[in-house]
Amino acid sequence: MSNALLNVALIGNPNAGKTSIFNLLTGMNQKVGNFPGVTMDKVSGTFRQNGTVANVIDLPGTYSIYPRSMDERVVFDVLSDKKAHDFPDKIVVIADASNLERNLLLFTEIQDLGLPTILVLSMLDVANRSGLNIDLSALEEQFNTTVLTINGRTGEGIQELKGVLLEDVPASKKLFYDINELSPEIIPVIKEKFELDNDYVAYQYAQQTYSKTFLSNDEKQFIADEKIKYNFCDRQFQTTETVERYKIIREKLSHIVTKTNLETTATRNQKIDKILTHKVYGYLIFFVILFALFQSIFAWAEPFMDYIDFGFAKLSSWAKTYLPSGVLTDLIAEGIIPGLGGVVIFIPQIALLFCFIAILEESGYMARVVFLMDKIMRKFGLNGKSVVPLISGVACAIPAIMAARNIESWKDRIITIFVTPFMSCSARLPVYAILIALVIPNEYLFGFLSVQGLALMALYLIGFFGAIFSALLMKKILKVKEQSYFIMELPIYRWPKWKNVWITIFSKSKTFVFEAGKIILAISIILWVLASYGPGENFTQADQKIMEKYPELSVDSPEYDDALNAHKLEYSYAGLLGKSIEPAIRPLGYDWKIGIALITSFAAREVFVGTIATIYSVGSEAEDESTIKDKLRAEINPYTGQPMYSIALGVSLMLFYAFAMQCMSTLAVVYRETKSWKWPVLQLIYMSAVAYIFALIAYQLLS
């Protein structure tokens, strides 16, 4: 059996169904959405067929080979350099059959590059339901290519595609549009200089000279000189080429596509859009959907969270009771089990959040939200495409910041990257959940409105307003005059594909447990060590210190044990660490224990809960089966004698975590996307300052 390697690139317009076909070919589970801009970078996977290993590359969606944004440039880069190791042997252009004319522009451009190209029609069932009938044989003949159809939902047609990919697919020798009509002089010169045999490739050398990174400076200068010599006009020729291609495509399709009953289907979609994108009803509906989302996150997840919390408390107690006494048992019962519990307890809420987001994306509603928010975004220095990163930021800031690549304007893109971390990501959800459960009463207004759900929604809205007002501030500071525009195709409404919804829920929950969980578990173990050992006499002679301080306590009494454990924790390495920043956080109402959590959660916000769980578990009694919430509720403020987690402290902490950066991975990705440390450093300083000021105001007003 041979192991020949075949490079295959999947290219198409945004939202044409590339990623669905990529998943069907490779068996992978890349995120799919009824929503443009899901794929931001090239993603590769493989499949084996008859001894051949095919390396399949899923590229970001683009409308043409002329890039306007960073994600579209990825497509251009892959097609530009024939010497690259992953230069595609075959191109599969995925075209949305319900919008064939626009999709075929990209196909004809790629075909004219002289690459072996296969045309795959997706969403043919949607086209048929819309009254479009496509003569596939005529399409093959008129466009001189192999045409296949694939149903991205059922996988029908995928085996035929695998078979065709292994066959000899000849490149088209005839140009779809003869580019020599635009500039007949320069093309022969470039072909001779660079030993090219394709007119359209030579034309692209002239059109996109400075984007071709493999050309030397001398070669670029040569082309630039020839362009001046032959009066080569980049933009004008691009416009003419596009117009002429569309003319030819339209003429050919008039003999291939017949339309019946189109008006009825179009009217149905338009009727729904008239309501969902209405300038008044549209916003009200969006607000109601958000309202229902946050209500259900609290109401539906709570019973499961309580079971998980109780289960880990029992497990910790069992470990202390039945395992042999010693350091290892203490580590398991006070460090590892509470740390794991701090991760697992939030799976129900995270699963619900991503379930709703996946349904909104799959149904096509999320694209309407983007359209709806465009006008508002522009008033704050952003544009409609900024909504994609901002909404994605509710899940995680890292892919959300990468999603800003499809914003053409530098200024809009920088502002979007800068403010996206204000959106409350899933890592903040555990922090919000535990604090809301502690300080917000579990009551209902009018018998059905959860007060805790309203508090959670308010925190997400605070994050959103923090983002747009920060964007407004940056708009005033950045004095760059740049025109931006917003073009977006609204996808059709369709029922969510439940398999995709389930994959999203599973993959996001898994990512949270295994990615965040690893950090939380590691920090929990380190914390246990830091909280269980300490320097100096105050720690090593803790018994003597307590007996001197509380001579009235019996050594065997629970009160003595509590005093001893509190003393040892205070003078442990962890306690000293927390106390080192206590003067700075005292005005916010925080003590040194919360200080430890602030320090450890700098790596990732969700570590706050794991840290708190570990800190309050160290030294707890064997029979203590208290849950995390019980332990926090029982904590007493040593200065006031009142419960530590008051409404003032809870709101202060929630506001701090709503605004603070507290995520090293986000800083790293901002550096990668901006190619400068200036923006992540400014972001960290600005967000930390905003977090501190709002937390301070909240505590001082409420306490």
XYZ file of C-alpha atoms in Angstrom:
703
model
C 0.000 0.000 0.000
C 1.434 3.373 -1.016
C 1.367 6.418 1.234
C 1.219 9.146 -1.393
C 0.390 12.555 0.028
C -2.204 14.733 -1.617
C -2.725 18.364 -0.574
C -6.331 19.500 -0.964
C -7.555 23.040 -0.208
C -11.196 23.847 0.556
C -12.069 27.374 -0.571
C -15.358 29.220 -0.748
C -17.372 32.264 0.224
C -18.068 32.836 3.941
C -20.830 30.593 5.224
C -20.792 28.383 2.100
C -20.423 25.203 4.160
C -16.655 24.574 3.882
C -16.167 23.548 7.473
C -19.080 21.081 7.373
C -17.460 19.386 4.361
C -14.033 19.558 6.025
C -15.470 17.742 9.065
C -17.124 15.134 6.838
C -13.873 14.516 4.932
C -11.543 14.334 7.921
C -13.837 13.158 10.719
C -12.789 16.181 12.751
C -15.161 18.420 14.685
C -14.145 21.935 13.760
C -16.694 24.516 14.798
C -19.459 25.051 12.226
C -21.873 27.958 12.235
C -24.675 29.456 10.146
C -22.652 32.569 10.616
C -19.869 34.171 8.525
C -16.337 34.354 9.881
C -16.247 31.093 11.851
C -12.938 29.982 10.247
C -10.203 32.583 10.835
C -7.062 30.635 10.000
C -6.203 27.604 7.935
C -7.050 24.339 9.657
C -5.803 20.996 8.382
C -6.855 17.376 8.780
C -6.338 14.153 6.854
C -8.208 11.229 5.400
C -6.905 8.025 3.821
C -8.401 6.576 0.674
C -6.985 3.649 -1.316
C -3.503 4.078 0.145
C -3.377 7.818 -0.450
C -3.219 10.184 2.498
C -5.010 13.425 1.710
C -4.045 16.500 3.702
C -7.152 18.708 3.668
C -6.805 22.436 4.430
C -9.899 24.404 5.434
C -9.335 28.066 4.547
C -11.211 31.156 5.782
C -14.125 32.289 3.652
C -13.405 34.866 0.955
C -15.373 36.455 -1.866
C -12.428 36.758 -4.258
C -8.686 36.183 -4.461
C -8.105 39.883 -3.804
C -7.764 40.022 -0.001
C -9.378 42.857 1.949
C -8.743 41.548 5.463
C -6.269 39.369 7.388
C -8.381 36.201 7.175
C -8.797 36.579 3.396
C -5.055 37.062 3.078
C -4.574 33.523 4.412
C -6.286 32.233 1.238
C -4.135 34.444 -0.972
C -0.932 33.313 0.775
C -1.753 29.605 0.344
C -2.456 30.047 -3.395
C 0.529 32.326 -4.085
C 3.619 30.285 -3.367
C 3.932 27.113 -5.420
C 7.121 26.191 -3.561
C 5.344 26.036 -0.194
C 5.171 22.526 1.319
C 1.377 22.628 1.562
C 0.667 24.199 -1.820
C -2.541 22.462 -2.893
C -2.450 19.780 -5.579
C -6.199 20.158 -5.955
C -8.662 22.865 -5.072
C -12.230 22.186 -4.003
C -14.354 25.313 -4.341
C -17.469 25.062 -2.197
C -20.316 27.115 -3.659
C -23.652 27.828 -2.021
C -26.144 26.595 -4.633
C -28.775 29.031 -3.396
C -26.490 31.961 -4.322
C -24.588 30.535 -7.246
C -23.825 33.705 -9.215
C -21.870 35.357 -6.431
C -20.071 32.133 -5.422
C -18.901 31.448 -8.976
C -16.831 34.645 -9.115
C -14.264 33.108 -6.757
C -14.433 29.795 -8.626
C -13.607 31.387 -11.989
C -10.682 33.337 -10.508
C -9.150 30.178 -9.016
C -9.785 28.179 -12.167
C -7.950 30.831 -14.205
C -4.881 30.361 -11.983
C -4.463 27.030 -13.789
C -4.966 24.860 -10.713
C -6.900 21.549 -10.822
C -10.261 22.698 -9.491
C -13.444 20.843 -8.545
C -16.717 22.669 -7.990
C -18.849 21.359 -5.106
C -22.370 22.679 -4.631
C -23.632 22.829 -1.057
C -27.134 23.637 0.145
C -28.725 22.309 -3.046
C -31.784 21.302 -1.008
C -32.123 24.912 0.145
C -31.813 26.128 -3.449
C -34.483 23.681 -4.584
C -36.824 24.735 -1.804
C -36.255 28.332 -2.902
C -37.475 27.411 -6.373
C -34.026 27.210 -8.033
C -33.400 24.294 -10.394
C -29.799 23.814 -11.517
C -28.852 21.780 -14.592
C -25.656 20.164 -13.280
C -24.570 18.762 -16.648
C -24.878 22.166 -18.262
C -22.976 23.704 -15.330
C -20.109 21.256 -15.871
C -20.029 21.957 -19.571
C -20.307 25.749 -19.389
C -17.734 26.136 -16.605
C -15.439 23.386 -17.862
C -15.131 21.585 -14.522
C -16.268 18.577 -12.514
C -19.366 19.417 -10.463
C -20.435 17.475 -7.379
C -23.173 18.070 -4.844
C -22.793 17.467 -1.093
C -25.331 17.723 1.671
C -23.325 19.101 4.602
C -25.944 17.864 7.072
C -26.332 14.266 5.940
C -22.931 13.708 4.316
C -24.543 12.591 1.081
C -22.004 12.965 -1.751
C -18.862 12.944 0.403
C -17.661 9.522 -0.856
C -17.998 10.719 -4.458
C -15.800 13.717 -3.606
C -13.130 11.486 -2.035
C -13.153 9.334 -5.171
C -12.823 12.304 -7.543
C -9.961 13.759 -5.495
C -7.917 10.624 -6.177
C -8.564 10.821 -9.906
C -6.665 12.926 -12.396
C -8.314 16.349 -12.376
C -6.971 18.377 -15.305
C -6.452 22.104 -14.902
C -8.415 24.268 -17.285
C -6.220 25.535 -20.127
C -8.714 28.128 -21.316
C -9.112 31.348 -19.360
C -12.671 32.011 -18.213
C -11.968 35.707 -18.646
C -9.106 36.726 -20.907
C -7.137 39.145 -18.790
C -5.065 40.236 -21.806
C -7.976 42.491 -22.734
C -6.991 44.739 -19.838
C -3.233 44.899 -20.173
C -1.792 42.918 -23.073
C 1.743 44.382 -22.807
C 2.802 43.624 -19.242
C 1.713 39.973 -19.058
C 4.271 38.605 -21.605
C 7.042 40.597 -19.881
C 6.273 39.108 -16.452
C 5.802 35.608 -17.878
C 9.230 35.751 -19.478
C 10.962 37.259 -16.444
C 9.565 34.709 -13.962
C 9.243 31.760 -16.394
C 5.476 31.512 -15.925
C 3.139 29.697 -18.280
C -0.198 31.122 -17.078
C -1.443 34.567 -18.086
C -3.648 35.053 -15.028
C -0.804 34.129 -12.642
C 1.394 36.716 -14.369
C -1.425 39.254 -14.098
C -1.634 38.554 -10.351
C 2.110 39.279 -10.040
C 1.281 42.763 -11.328
C -1.914 43.153 -9.299
C -0.559 42.029 -5.936
C 3.189 42.595 -6.258
C 3.935 43.645 -2.699
C 1.768 40.924 -1.141
C 3.876 38.151 -2.684
C 6.357 37.536 0.089
C 8.483 35.115 -1.919
C 9.530 37.858 -4.377
C 12.810 39.662 -3.692
C 12.915 43.442 -3.452
C 14.644 43.636 -6.839
C 11.917 41.495 -8.409
C 9.196 43.669 -6.883
C 10.939 46.782 -8.162
C 11.158 45.253 -11.640
C 7.400 44.672 -11.702
C 6.714 48.147 -10.293
C 8.800 49.714 -13.077
C 6.973 47.699 -15.742
C 3.598 48.746 -14.287
C 4.555 52.398 -14.665
C 5.900 51.773 -18.127
C 2.670 50.138 -19.323
C 0.285 52.307 -17.263
C -1.043 49.352 -15.243
C -3.956 50.541 -13.024
C -4.521 48.049 -10.160
C -7.896 49.133 -8.775
C -9.417 50.100 -12.101
C -8.469 46.748 -13.655
C -9.774 44.852 -10.614
C -13.143 46.573 -10.935
C -13.326 45.978 -14.675
C -12.318 42.342 -14.277
C -14.975 41.721 -11.613
C -17.719 43.386 -13.649
C -16.796 41.437 -16.772
C -16.614 38.127 -14.931
C -20.068 38.691 -13.476
C -21.409 39.463 -16.942
C -20.123 36.158 -18.293
C -21.301 34.208 -15.232
C -24.771 35.756 -15.439
C -25.056 34.964 -19.127
C -24.031 31.332 -18.631
C -26.303 30.828 -15.626
C -29.286 32.111 -17.572
C -29.140 28.797 -19.485
C -28.340 26.660 -16.406
C -30.577 27.877 -13.580
C -34.344 28.102 -13.840
C -36.463 29.758 -11.194
C -39.861 28.700 -9.989
C -41.842 29.731 -6.930
C -38.926 31.927 -5.807
C -41.107 34.776 -4.729
C -42.946 32.755 -2.075
C -39.767 31.537 -0.320
C -38.066 34.905 -0.467
C -41.147 36.529 0.993
C -41.139 34.114 3.944
C -37.536 34.988 4.876
C -38.207 38.662 4.379
C -41.252 38.515 6.641
C -39.189 37.008 9.455
C -36.411 39.551 8.893
C -38.880 42.427 9.034
C -39.621 41.444 12.628
C -36.215 40.269 13.867
C -34.268 43.184 12.373
C -36.914 45.856 13.017
C -35.456 49.060 14.488
C -37.629 48.663 17.595
C -38.915 45.096 17.782
C -35.528 43.719 16.760
C -33.782 45.121 19.831
C -36.654 44.117 22.115
C -36.573 40.544 20.837
C -32.799 40.386 21.279
C -33.123 41.683 24.825
C -35.854 39.113 25.624
C -33.671 36.308 24.248
C -30.737 37.447 26.406
C -33.058 37.708 29.377
C -34.365 34.154 28.888
C -30.811 32.870 28.391
C -29.503 34.165 31.717
C -32.633 33.226 33.619
C -32.371 29.639 32.433
C -28.624 29.423 33.095
C -29.276 29.958 36.787
C -32.649 28.260 37.159
C -31.893 25.086 35.194
C -28.275 24.582 36.246
C -28.705 25.118 39.987
C -29.940 21.617 40.981
C -27.097 19.934 39.092
C -24.535 22.321 40.597
C -25.814 21.627 44.102
C -25.501 17.858 43.559
C -21.936 18.235 42.260
C -20.958 20.554 45.125
C -22.430 18.188 47.704
C -20.794 15.176 46.030
C -17.292 16.672 46.177
C -17.789 17.750 49.804
C -18.736 14.138 50.675
C -15.776 12.810 48.697
C -13.362 15.101 50.536
C -14.806 14.022 53.898
C -14.622 10.349 52.888
C -10.959 10.727 51.880
C -10.058 12.237 55.250
C -11.975 9.606 57.175
C -10.907 6.434 55.397
C -7.486 7.097 53.888
C -4.405 6.685 56.124
C -3.506 9.883 57.937
C -0.597 11.811 56.510
C 0.535 14.490 54.114
C -0.692 12.669 51.009
C -4.221 12.289 52.401
C -4.280 15.964 53.392
C -3.151 16.896 49.890
C -5.927 14.770 48.332
C -8.697 15.841 50.726
C -7.808 19.529 51.076
C -6.060 20.307 47.796
C -6.943 18.021 44.896
C -10.611 17.179 45.592
C -11.739 20.753 46.400
C -9.727 22.002 43.415
C -11.440 19.488 41.095
C -14.813 20.354 42.603
C -14.156 24.004 41.791
C -13.884 23.004 38.113
C -16.617 20.408 37.697
C -19.329 22.361 39.513
C -19.641 24.850 36.649
C -20.116 22.364 33.823
C -23.959 22.645 33.882
C -23.886 26.438 33.457
C -21.197 26.387 30.780
C -23.026 23.644 28.865
C -26.270 25.656 28.951
C -24.545 28.863 27.839
C -22.947 27.203 24.819
C -26.129 25.320 23.997
C -27.977 28.641 23.592
C -25.121 30.242 21.645
C -24.893 27.260 19.271
C -28.660 27.326 18.616
C -28.583 31.074 17.892
C -25.682 30.610 15.466
C -27.082 27.520 13.757
C -30.514 29.077 13.215
C -29.051 32.127 11.456
C -30.288 34.536 14.157
C -26.781 35.518 15.298
C -26.071 37.013 11.857
C -29.199 39.180 12.312
C -27.840 40.358 15.663
C -24.635 41.447 13.936
C -26.664 43.335 11.326
C -28.889 44.857 14.008
C -26.004 46.119 16.114
C -24.075 47.731 13.271
C -25.707 51.171 13.691
C -25.075 51.198 17.440
C -21.510 49.993 17.043
C -20.617 52.774 14.608
C -21.552 55.443 17.145
C -18.900 54.042 19.464
C -16.070 53.755 16.953
C -16.765 50.189 15.924
C -18.600 48.658 12.993
C -20.993 45.753 12.494
C -18.179 43.252 12.062
C -17.022 44.127 15.597
C -20.141 42.383 16.887
C -18.753 39.011 15.779
C -15.711 39.249 18.115
C -17.783 40.850 20.872
C -20.400 38.099 20.841
C -17.718 35.430 20.477
C -16.094 37.016 23.525
C -18.971 35.707 25.629
C -17.459 32.275 25.028
C -13.736 33.045 25.069
C -11.699 36.164 24.292
C -8.957 34.272 22.451
C -10.874 33.130 19.323
C -12.920 36.326 19.596
C -9.822 38.482 19.185
C -8.728 36.356 16.243
C -12.191 36.910 14.708
C -11.302 40.602 14.431
C -9.104 39.636 11.470
C -12.031 40.066 9.089
C -12.291 43.777 9.945
C -10.637 45.688 7.120
C -10.104 49.020 8.902
C -6.942 49.081 11.082
C -8.513 51.494 13.548
C -11.739 49.501 13.932
C -9.748 46.298 14.292
C -7.430 47.674 17.017
C -10.375 49.121 18.950
C -12.252 45.816 18.673
C -9.241 43.828 19.909
C -8.725 46.276 22.771
C -12.300 46.168 24.095
C -13.301 42.545 23.395
C -11.869 41.219 26.744
C -14.486 43.353 28.537
C -17.150 40.913 27.339
C -17.867 38.393 30.086
C -16.292 35.148 28.902
C -17.105 31.684 30.190
C -14.120 31.883 32.584
C -15.893 34.683 34.445
C -19.071 32.619 34.786
C -17.764 30.462 37.701
C -16.708 33.600 39.583
C -20.064 35.281 38.995
C -21.968 32.114 39.873
C -20.331 31.547 43.250
C -20.535 35.218 44.279
C -24.142 35.657 43.147
C -25.115 32.505 45.046
C -23.451 33.976 48.160
C -24.733 37.542 48.203
C -27.842 37.707 45.982
C -31.007 36.180 47.507
C -32.391 33.141 45.725
C -35.808 34.735 45.273
C -38.244 35.302 42.439
C -39.940 38.518 41.354
C -43.577 38.129 40.302
C -43.190 34.432 40.990
C -41.064 33.637 37.924
C -38.174 36.135 37.551
C -35.059 34.856 39.278
C -33.238 37.690 41.051
C -29.969 35.773 40.683
C -30.609 35.423 36.936
C -31.187 39.184 36.694
C -27.912 39.805 38.529
C -26.058 37.554 36.095
C -27.593 39.331 33.104
C -26.640 42.684 34.615
C -23.007 41.574 34.858
C -22.950 40.564 31.186
C -24.510 43.911 30.223
C -21.949 45.759 32.374
C -19.204 44.008 30.418
C -20.854 45.012 27.130
C -21.218 48.660 28.177
C -17.631 48.607 29.438
C -16.580 47.496 25.959
C -18.513 50.072 23.948
C -17.683 53.039 26.201
C -14.012 52.055 26.111
C -14.339 51.905 22.318
C -15.755 55.433 22.338
C -12.781 56.615 24.378
C -10.348 55.004 21.950
C -12.218 56.529 19.015
C -11.470 59.964 20.496
C -7.812 59.102 21.151
C -6.905 57.372 17.883
C -6.846 60.108 15.281
C -6.880 57.947 12.189
C -9.144 59.042 9.368
C -10.256 55.816 7.791
C -13.527 54.977 6.102
C -15.024 51.642 7.093
C -17.962 49.796 5.662
C -20.035 46.786 6.564
C -21.030 44.169 4.017
C -22.586 40.961 5.219
C -24.785 38.328 3.677
C -27.638 37.225 5.907
C -27.892 33.436 5.847
C -31.231 31.718 5.471
C -33.150 30.670 8.561
C -32.927 26.972 9.253
C -33.448 24.534 12.074
C -30.274 23.981 14.087
C -28.363 20.823 13.308
C -28.529 19.172 16.722
C -25.334 17.228 16.162
C -23.442 20.532 15.785
C -25.135 21.893 18.915
C -24.107 18.815 20.865
C -20.537 18.972 19.509
C -20.312 22.614 20.598
C -21.596 21.825 24.098
C -19.283 18.838 24.467
C -16.169 20.481 23.036
C -16.578 23.705 25.051
C -17.278 21.838 28.299
C -14.348 19.523 27.607
C -12.076 22.486 26.864
C -13.112 24.138 30.117
C -12.566 21.011 32.194
C -9.271 19.932 30.634
C -7.672 23.268 29.721
C -8.838 25.436 32.620
C -8.971 22.351 34.851
C -5.281 21.613 34.368
C -4.336 25.114 35.492
C -6.799 25.080 38.377
C -5.667 21.656 39.583
C -1.976 22.566 39.377
C -2.520 25.837 41.210
C -4.701 24.081 43.801
C -1.851 21.677 44.600
C 0.703 24.499 44.766
C -1.648 26.489 46.969
C -2.178 23.573 49.297
C 1.598 23.319 49.761
C 1.909 27.080 50.282
C -1.015 27.062 52.726
C 0.223 24.008 54.642
C 3.796 25.159 55.247
C 5.351 28.393 56.371
C 8.568 30.040 57.593
C 9.530 31.175 61.062
C 8.376 30.483 64.596
C 4.846 31.768 64.028
C 4.204 28.724 61.862
C 6.476 26.051 63.322
C 5.492 26.851 66.914
C 1.836 27.554 66.158
C 0.593 25.351 69.069
C 2.617 27.306 71.608
C 1.461 30.626 70.157
C -2.225 29.632 70.374
C -1.901 28.306 73.931
C -0.282 31.615 74.968
C -2.913 33.647 73.148
C -5.972 31.604 74.208
C -5.074 29.986 77.564
C -8.770 29.382 78.244
C -9.129 26.940 75.302
C -8.804 23.193 75.841
C -6.267 21.581 73.489
C -8.822 18.969 72.381
C -11.663 21.403 71.792
C -12.945 22.317 68.297
C -12.421 26.003 69.148
C -8.719 25.323 69.746
C -8.422 23.504 66.400
C -10.134 26.364 64.593
C -7.814 28.935 66.175
C -4.750 26.805 65.379
C -5.729 26.264 61.746
C -6.507 29.954 61.247
C -3.156 30.916 62.808
C -1.180 28.441 60.650
C -2.929 29.596 57.460
C -2.254 33.234 58.293
C 1.478 32.596 58.766
C 1.867 30.103 55.926
C 3.632 31.025 52.682
C 0.210 31.572 51.060
C -0.873 33.817 53.928
C 2.283 35.910 53.665
C 1.725 36.200 49.910
C -1.819 37.465 50.414
C -0.772 39.844 53.154
C 1.862 41.404 50.886
C -0.881 42.940 48.740
C -3.472 43.444 51.504
C -2.745 47.208 51.951
C -3.581 47.783 48.287
C -6.812 45.774 48.284
C -8.084 46.656 51.759
C -10.009 49.732 50.413
C -11.946 47.302 48.196
C -12.962 45.260 51.254
C -10.678 42.339 50.437
C -8.552 40.502 52.984
C -5.351 38.549 52.472
C -7.245 35.327 51.626
C -8.979 37.040 48.705
C -5.600 38.575 47.883
C -4.220 35.070 47.319
C -7.084 34.361 44.925
C -6.462 37.626 43.038
C -2.805 36.722 42.553
C -3.419 33.140 41.439
C -6.310 34.083 39.152
C -4.102 36.421 37.147
C -3.275 33.391 35.000
C -6.973 32.622 34.439
C -10.035 34.122 36.099
C -11.728 30.817 36.892
C -8.796 29.929 39.175
C -10.404 32.275 41.719
C -12.972 29.639 42.675
C -10.442 26.790 42.866
C -8.176 28.959 45.023
C -10.988 29.923 47.380
C -12.084 26.274 47.589
C -8.555 25.163 48.503
C -7.829 27.994 50.954
C -11.021 27.380 52.921
C -10.528 23.602 52.880
C -7.065 23.616 54.443
C -7.368 22.532 58.048
C -11.068 21.632 57.856
C -12.181 18.767 60.050
C -12.581 15.185 58.880
C -16.319 15.174 59.454
C -16.721 18.573 57.773
C -18.895 18.016 54.731
C -19.483 21.698 54.049
C -19.781 22.747 50.434
C -17.743 25.602 48.993
C -20.685 27.976 49.396
C -21.239 26.914 53.026
C -17.603 27.558 53.897
C -17.661 31.014 52.300
C -20.932 31.914 54.023
C -19.415 30.941 57.383
C -16.349 33.166 56.909
C -16.303 36.084 59.388
C -14.745 39.480 58.742
C -12.150 39.849 61.562
C -12.559 43.644 61.595
C -16.374 43.893 61.722
C -17.358 40.515 63.168
C -19.971 40.322 60.398
C -20.108 37.759 57.550
C -17.134 38.351 55.253
C -19.071 37.862 52.030
C -21.502 40.753 52.393
C -23.386 42.369 49.519
C -20.746 45.145 49.414
C -17.845 42.698 49.111
C -19.702 40.476 46.633
C -20.602 43.351 44.281
C -17.086 44.771 44.577
C -15.560 41.421 43.622
C -18.010 40.854 40.775
C -17.247 44.293 39.302
C -13.518 43.689 39.687
C -13.737 40.438 37.732
C -16.148 41.984 35.183
C -13.533 44.556 34.180
C -10.100 43.111 35.043
C -7.981 41.483 32.347
C -6.850 38.518 34.517
C -5.991 36.244 31.577
C -2.418 35.713 30.374
C -3.565 33.789 27.290
C -5.580 36.793 26.112
C -2.573 39.077 26.509
C -0.498 36.641 24.474
C -3.013 36.489 21.638
C -3.357 40.307 21.577
C 0.409 40.499 21.172
C 0.255 37.966 18.337
C -2.544 39.779 16.524
C -1.107 43.298 16.904
C 2.579 42.304 16.549
C 3.400 44.664 19.403
C 3.615 44.575 23.206
C 2.255 48.116 23.340
C -1.403 47.080 23.017
C -1.484 44.179 25.523
C 0.425 46.253 28.116
C -1.948 49.224 27.654
C -4.904 46.826 27.803
C -3.686 45.286 31.067
C -3.076 48.664 32.724
C -6.365 50.177 31.517
C -8.589 47.225 32.436
C -6.918 46.796 35.854
C -7.416 50.493 36.614
C -11.093 50.383 35.551
C -11.632 47.228 37.632
C -10.018 48.741 40.719
C -11.920 52.039 40.498
C -15.352 50.440 40.027
C -14.725 47.831 42.747
C -13.621 50.597 45.117
C -16.671 52.768 44.398
C -19.045 49.812 44.810
C -17.574 48.740 48.153
C -17.415 52.235 49.609
C -21.001 53.013 48.591
C -22.533 49.716 49.737
C -20.589 49.094 52.955
